[in-house]
C-alpha positions as semicolon CSV with decimal commas, in nm:
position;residue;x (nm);y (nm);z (nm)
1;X;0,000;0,000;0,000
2;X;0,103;0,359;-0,073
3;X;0,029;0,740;-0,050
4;X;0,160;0,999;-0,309
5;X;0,152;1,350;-0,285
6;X;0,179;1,656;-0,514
7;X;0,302;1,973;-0,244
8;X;0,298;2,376;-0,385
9;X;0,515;2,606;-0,126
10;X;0,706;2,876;-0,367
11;X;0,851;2,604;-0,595
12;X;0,658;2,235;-0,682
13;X;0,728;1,893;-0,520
14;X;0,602;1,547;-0,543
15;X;0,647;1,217;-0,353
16;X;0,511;0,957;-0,194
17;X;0,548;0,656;0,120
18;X;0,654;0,332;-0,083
19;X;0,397;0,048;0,185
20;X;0,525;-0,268;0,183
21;X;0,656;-0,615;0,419
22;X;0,979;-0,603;0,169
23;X;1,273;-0,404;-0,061
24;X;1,398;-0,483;-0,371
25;X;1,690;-0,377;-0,360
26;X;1,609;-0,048;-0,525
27;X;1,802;0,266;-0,546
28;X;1,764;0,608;-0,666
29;X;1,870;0,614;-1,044
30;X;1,918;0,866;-1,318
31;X;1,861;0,752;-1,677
32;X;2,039;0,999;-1,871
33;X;1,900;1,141;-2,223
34;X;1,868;0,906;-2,518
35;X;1,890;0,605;-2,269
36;X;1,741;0,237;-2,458
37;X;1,420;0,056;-2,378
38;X;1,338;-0,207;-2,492
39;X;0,957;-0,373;-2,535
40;X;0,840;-0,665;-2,618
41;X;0,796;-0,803;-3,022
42;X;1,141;-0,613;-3,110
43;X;1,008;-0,256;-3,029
44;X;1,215;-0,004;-2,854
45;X;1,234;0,351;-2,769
46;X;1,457;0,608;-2,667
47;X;1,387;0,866;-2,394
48;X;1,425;1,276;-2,496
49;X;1,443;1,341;-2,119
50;X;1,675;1,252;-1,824
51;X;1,476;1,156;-1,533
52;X;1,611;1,049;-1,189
53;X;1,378;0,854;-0,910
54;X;1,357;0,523;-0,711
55;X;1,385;0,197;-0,942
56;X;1,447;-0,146;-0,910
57;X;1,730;-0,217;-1,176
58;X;1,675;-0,544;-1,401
59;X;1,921;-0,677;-1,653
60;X;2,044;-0,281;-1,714
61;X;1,651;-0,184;-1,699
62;X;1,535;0,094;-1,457
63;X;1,161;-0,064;-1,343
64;X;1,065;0,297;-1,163
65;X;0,861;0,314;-0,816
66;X;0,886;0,695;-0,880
67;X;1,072;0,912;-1,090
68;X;1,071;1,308;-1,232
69;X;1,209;1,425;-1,558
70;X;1,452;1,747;-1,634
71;X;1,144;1,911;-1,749
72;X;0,942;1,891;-1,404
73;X;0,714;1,615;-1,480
74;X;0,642;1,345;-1,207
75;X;0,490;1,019;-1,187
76;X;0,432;0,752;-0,973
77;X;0,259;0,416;-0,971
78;X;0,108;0,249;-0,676
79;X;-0,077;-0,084;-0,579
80;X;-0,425;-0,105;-0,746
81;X;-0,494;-0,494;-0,664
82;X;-0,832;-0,662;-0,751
83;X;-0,909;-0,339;-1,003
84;X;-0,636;-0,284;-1,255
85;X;-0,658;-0,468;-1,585
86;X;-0,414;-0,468;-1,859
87;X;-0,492;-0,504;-2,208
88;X;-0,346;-0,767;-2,468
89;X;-0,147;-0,573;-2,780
90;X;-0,404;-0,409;-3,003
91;X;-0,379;-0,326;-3,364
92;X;-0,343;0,065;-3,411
93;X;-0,240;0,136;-3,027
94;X;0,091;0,241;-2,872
95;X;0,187;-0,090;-2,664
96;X;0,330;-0,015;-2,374
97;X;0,385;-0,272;-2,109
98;X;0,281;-0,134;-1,758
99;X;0,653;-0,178;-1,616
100;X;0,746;0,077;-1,906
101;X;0,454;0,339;-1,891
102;X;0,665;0,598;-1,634
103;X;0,988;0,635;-1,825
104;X;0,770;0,586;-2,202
105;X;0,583;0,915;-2,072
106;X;0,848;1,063;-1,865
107;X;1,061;1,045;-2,109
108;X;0,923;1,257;-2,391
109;X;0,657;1,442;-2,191
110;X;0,744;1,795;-2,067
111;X;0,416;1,837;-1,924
112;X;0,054;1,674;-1,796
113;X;-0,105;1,794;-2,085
114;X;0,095;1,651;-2,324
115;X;0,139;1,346;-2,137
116;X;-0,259;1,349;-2,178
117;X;-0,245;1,344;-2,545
118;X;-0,025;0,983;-2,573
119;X;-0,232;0,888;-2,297
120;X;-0,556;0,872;-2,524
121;X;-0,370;0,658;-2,794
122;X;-0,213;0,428;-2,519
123;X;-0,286;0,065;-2,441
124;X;-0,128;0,018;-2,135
125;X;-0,062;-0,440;-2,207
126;X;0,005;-0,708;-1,967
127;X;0,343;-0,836;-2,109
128;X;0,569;-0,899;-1,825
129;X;0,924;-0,765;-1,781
130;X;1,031;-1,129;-1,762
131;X;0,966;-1,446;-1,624
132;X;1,050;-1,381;-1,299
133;X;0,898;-0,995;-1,268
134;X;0,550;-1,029;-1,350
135;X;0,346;-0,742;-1,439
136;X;0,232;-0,604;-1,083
137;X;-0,134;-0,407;-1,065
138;X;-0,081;-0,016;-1,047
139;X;-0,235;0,310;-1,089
140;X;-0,023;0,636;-1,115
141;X;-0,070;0,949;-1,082
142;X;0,096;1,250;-1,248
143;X;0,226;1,626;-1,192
144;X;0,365;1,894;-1,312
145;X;0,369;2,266;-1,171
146;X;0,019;2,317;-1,304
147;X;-0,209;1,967;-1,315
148;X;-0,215;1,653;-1,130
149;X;-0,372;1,332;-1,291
150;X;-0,467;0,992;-1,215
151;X;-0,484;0,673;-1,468
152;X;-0,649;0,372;-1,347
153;X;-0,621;0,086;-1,661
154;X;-0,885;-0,122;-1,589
155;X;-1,162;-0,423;-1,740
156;X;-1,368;-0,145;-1,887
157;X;-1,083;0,077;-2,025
158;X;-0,818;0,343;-1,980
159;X;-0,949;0,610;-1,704
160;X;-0,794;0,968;-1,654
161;X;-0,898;1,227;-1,369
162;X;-0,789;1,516;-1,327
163;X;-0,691;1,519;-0,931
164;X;-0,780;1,873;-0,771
165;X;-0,644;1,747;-0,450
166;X;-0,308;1,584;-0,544
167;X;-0,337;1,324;-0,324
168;X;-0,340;0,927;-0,443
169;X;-0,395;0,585;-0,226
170;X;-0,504;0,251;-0,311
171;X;-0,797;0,089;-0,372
172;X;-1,062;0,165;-0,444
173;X;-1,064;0,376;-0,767
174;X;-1,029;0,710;-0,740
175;X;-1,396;0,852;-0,822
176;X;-1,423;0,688;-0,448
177;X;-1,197;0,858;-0,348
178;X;-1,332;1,169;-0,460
179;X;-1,663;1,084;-0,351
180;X;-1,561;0,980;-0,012
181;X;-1,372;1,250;0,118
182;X;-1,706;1,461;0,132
183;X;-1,799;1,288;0,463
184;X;-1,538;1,475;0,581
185;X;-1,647;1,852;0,507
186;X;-1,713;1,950;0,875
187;X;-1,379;1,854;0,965
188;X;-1,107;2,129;1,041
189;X;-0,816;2,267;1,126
190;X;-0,938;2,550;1,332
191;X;-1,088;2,544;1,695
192;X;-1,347;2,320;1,752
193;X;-1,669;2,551;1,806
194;X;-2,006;2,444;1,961
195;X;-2,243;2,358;1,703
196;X;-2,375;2,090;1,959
197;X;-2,639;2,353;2,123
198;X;-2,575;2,659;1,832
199;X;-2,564;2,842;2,214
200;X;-2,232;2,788;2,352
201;X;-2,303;2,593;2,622
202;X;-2,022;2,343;2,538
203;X;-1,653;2,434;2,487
204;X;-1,318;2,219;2,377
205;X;-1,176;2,046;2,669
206;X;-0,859;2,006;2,425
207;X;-0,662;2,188;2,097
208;X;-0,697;2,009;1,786
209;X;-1,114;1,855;1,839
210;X;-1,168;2,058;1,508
211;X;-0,995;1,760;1,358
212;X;-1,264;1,497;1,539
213;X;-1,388;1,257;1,319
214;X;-1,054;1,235;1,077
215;X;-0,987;0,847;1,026
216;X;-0,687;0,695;1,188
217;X;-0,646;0,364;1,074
218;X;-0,456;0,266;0,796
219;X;-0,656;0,141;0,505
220;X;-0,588;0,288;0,196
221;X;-0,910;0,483;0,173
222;X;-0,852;0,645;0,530
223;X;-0,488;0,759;0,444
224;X;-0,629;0,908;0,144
225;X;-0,842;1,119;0,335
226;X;-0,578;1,183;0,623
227;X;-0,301;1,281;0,377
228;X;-0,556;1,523;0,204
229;X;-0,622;1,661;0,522
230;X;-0,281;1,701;0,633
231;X;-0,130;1,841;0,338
232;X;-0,424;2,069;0,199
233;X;-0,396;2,229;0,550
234;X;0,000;2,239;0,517
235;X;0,185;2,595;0,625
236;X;0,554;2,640;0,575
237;X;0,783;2,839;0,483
238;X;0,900;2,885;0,119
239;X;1,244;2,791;0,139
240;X;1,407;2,437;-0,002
241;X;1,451;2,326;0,408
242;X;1,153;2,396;0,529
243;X;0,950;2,295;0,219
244;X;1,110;1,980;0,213
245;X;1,088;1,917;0,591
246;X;0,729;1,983;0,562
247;X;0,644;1,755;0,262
248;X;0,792;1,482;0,501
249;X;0,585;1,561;0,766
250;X;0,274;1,521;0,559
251;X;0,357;1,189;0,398
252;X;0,451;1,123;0,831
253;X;0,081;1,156;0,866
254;X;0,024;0,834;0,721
255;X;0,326;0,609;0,718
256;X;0,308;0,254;0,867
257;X;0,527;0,122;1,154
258;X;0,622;-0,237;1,141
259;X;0,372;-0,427;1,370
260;X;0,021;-0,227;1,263
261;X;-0,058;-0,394;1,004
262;X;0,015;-0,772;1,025
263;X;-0,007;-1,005;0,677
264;X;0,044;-1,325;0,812
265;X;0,381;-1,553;0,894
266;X;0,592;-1,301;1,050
267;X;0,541;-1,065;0,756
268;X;0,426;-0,703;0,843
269;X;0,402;-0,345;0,626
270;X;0,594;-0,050;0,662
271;X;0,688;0,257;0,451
272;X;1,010;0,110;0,320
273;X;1,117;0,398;0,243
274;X;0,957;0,790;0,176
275;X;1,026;1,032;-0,130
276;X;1,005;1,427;-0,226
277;X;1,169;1,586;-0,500
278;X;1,182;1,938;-0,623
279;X;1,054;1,929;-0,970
280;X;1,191;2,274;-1,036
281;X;1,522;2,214;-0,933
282;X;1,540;1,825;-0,984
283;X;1,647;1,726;-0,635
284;X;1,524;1,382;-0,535
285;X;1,507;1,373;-0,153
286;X;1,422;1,040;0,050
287;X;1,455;0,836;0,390
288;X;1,383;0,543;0,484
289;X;1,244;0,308;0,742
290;X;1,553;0,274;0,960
291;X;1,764;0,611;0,857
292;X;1,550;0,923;0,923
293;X;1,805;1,140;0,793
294;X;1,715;1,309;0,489
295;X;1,956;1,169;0,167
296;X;1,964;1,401;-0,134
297;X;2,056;1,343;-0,518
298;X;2,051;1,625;-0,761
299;X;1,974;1,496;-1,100
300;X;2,172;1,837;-1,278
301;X;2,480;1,785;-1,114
302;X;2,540;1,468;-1,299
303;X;2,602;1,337;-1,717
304;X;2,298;1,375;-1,835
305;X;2,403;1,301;-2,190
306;X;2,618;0,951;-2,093
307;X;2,500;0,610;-2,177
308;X;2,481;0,421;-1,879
309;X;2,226;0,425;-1,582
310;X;2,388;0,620;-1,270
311;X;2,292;0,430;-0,965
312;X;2,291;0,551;-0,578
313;X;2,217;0,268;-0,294
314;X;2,002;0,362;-0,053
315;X;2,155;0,489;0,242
């Protein structure tokens, strides 16, 4: 399970808690310009844009949790079990392989709106990466400075919302989401008042009871609303510090600690590890589960025009 978030202070930045009871072995990796793919029946493409985020590397293949592009444009895909559906190839279609969708639009998209465009000629197929990595069920969302999206492949076809909130969970789709989040219009950030008696008979016997009612637990749909909450209601200051710091207290709000949510022999999920990049500046920020210190690679300071994948380890 997962939370992403798209954060505005004075510049842009987008991240999101990677849920789960295990790593891969990932690390944060910069495919430089012009960098190979290759797809299944002999087709290939090559990406226009660098891009640097969190990947699993196969056989010399970045497999991206998360990742921006030079340009500012950010994407991220996260666990959409029991409702996403890829497609077989189809005649006429751009056939792209779900493992491949973030760097095939990353990596000639400067923005959501032209990323919106390919989207509407995309079939988004169920071919897997290999024998061994099999295609794994995702939805994504998408940023730049000015949009945020969400695309949810599923039985009855390709879905794209435009995301007002720039928040993104799990299941269920988002238009739940969306819908569900209105139970939670009396809820605030401001002193709890008494509209018990309408005659101020009753006052807050503690700070914070404008917040009652805001779901604690940790199911997808309850982060959702708890991350929205958090973040929407977000003050800081402008600066690359406190911007940052902020943006990981917000995805704080609904990280898991090891022991809360059991999944059965000896196996529990946690936020491996927790992400926030400036898209302006192309700093990818992150931290993980045991090392709270905040670990920073800046994707300009490195070859973008080289041929090989540059690779960090996690620290």
């Amino acid at each position: 399970m997962c939370t992403a978030v798209s954060y505005h202070t004075k510049d842009h930045y987008f991240g999101r808690n990677l849920d789960f009871e295990c790593s891969y072995g990932e690390s944060v990796t910069i495919t430089p310009r012009r960098f190979l793919f290759s797809l299944p029946e002999g087709a290939e493409f090559r990406t226009k844009y660098a891009m640097i985020g969190m990947a699993h590397v196969a056989e010399g293949t970045p497999l991206y949790y998360d990742v921006v592009n030079e340009k500012g444009l950010a994407m991220a895909g996260l666990l959409f079990a029991g409702n996403a559906v890829y497609q077989k190839r189809q005649e006429g279609k751009d056939n792209i392989p779900s493992w491949a969708l973030l760097p095939w639009i990353l990596g000639q998209c400067e923005t959501v709106a032209e990323a919106r465009e390919l989207l509407e000629r995309i079939a988004v197929t169920d071919e897997p990466f290999s024998e061994a990595l099999q295609p794994s069920p995702m939805h994504w969302m998408l940023a730049d400075a000015a949009q945020c999206l969400v695309i949810e492949q599923m039985a009855d076809g390709l879905h794209l919302y435009d995301n007002p909130i720039g928040v993104l969970a799990n299941n269920p789709p988002f238009p739940f989401h969306r819908e569900n989040i209105r139970q939670y219009l009396n809820v605030t950030a401001d002193p709890a008042q008494d509209r018990f008696s309408g005659q101020e008979l009753l006052s807050p016997f503690s700070r914070g009871m404008g917040g009652f009612g805001l779901p604690g637990d940790l199911s997808s749909a309850s982060r959702f609303v708890r991350a929205a909450f958090v973040k929407l209601n977000s003050r800081s200051a402008e600066g690359e510090k406190e911007s940052v710091s902020q943006f990981f207290h917000i995805l704080g709000a609904v990280e898991q600690q090891r022991g809360c949510c059991y999944l059965g022999e000896g196996k529990y999920e946690i936020t491996i590890y927790s992400s926030c990049c400036n898209l302006e500046k192309g700093i990818y920020y992150y931290k993980t589960y045991d090392n709270h210190s905040i670990t920073a690679v800046e994707l300009h300071k490195e070859n973008l025009d080289g041929e090989e994948l540059i690779c960090y380890p996690l620290a």
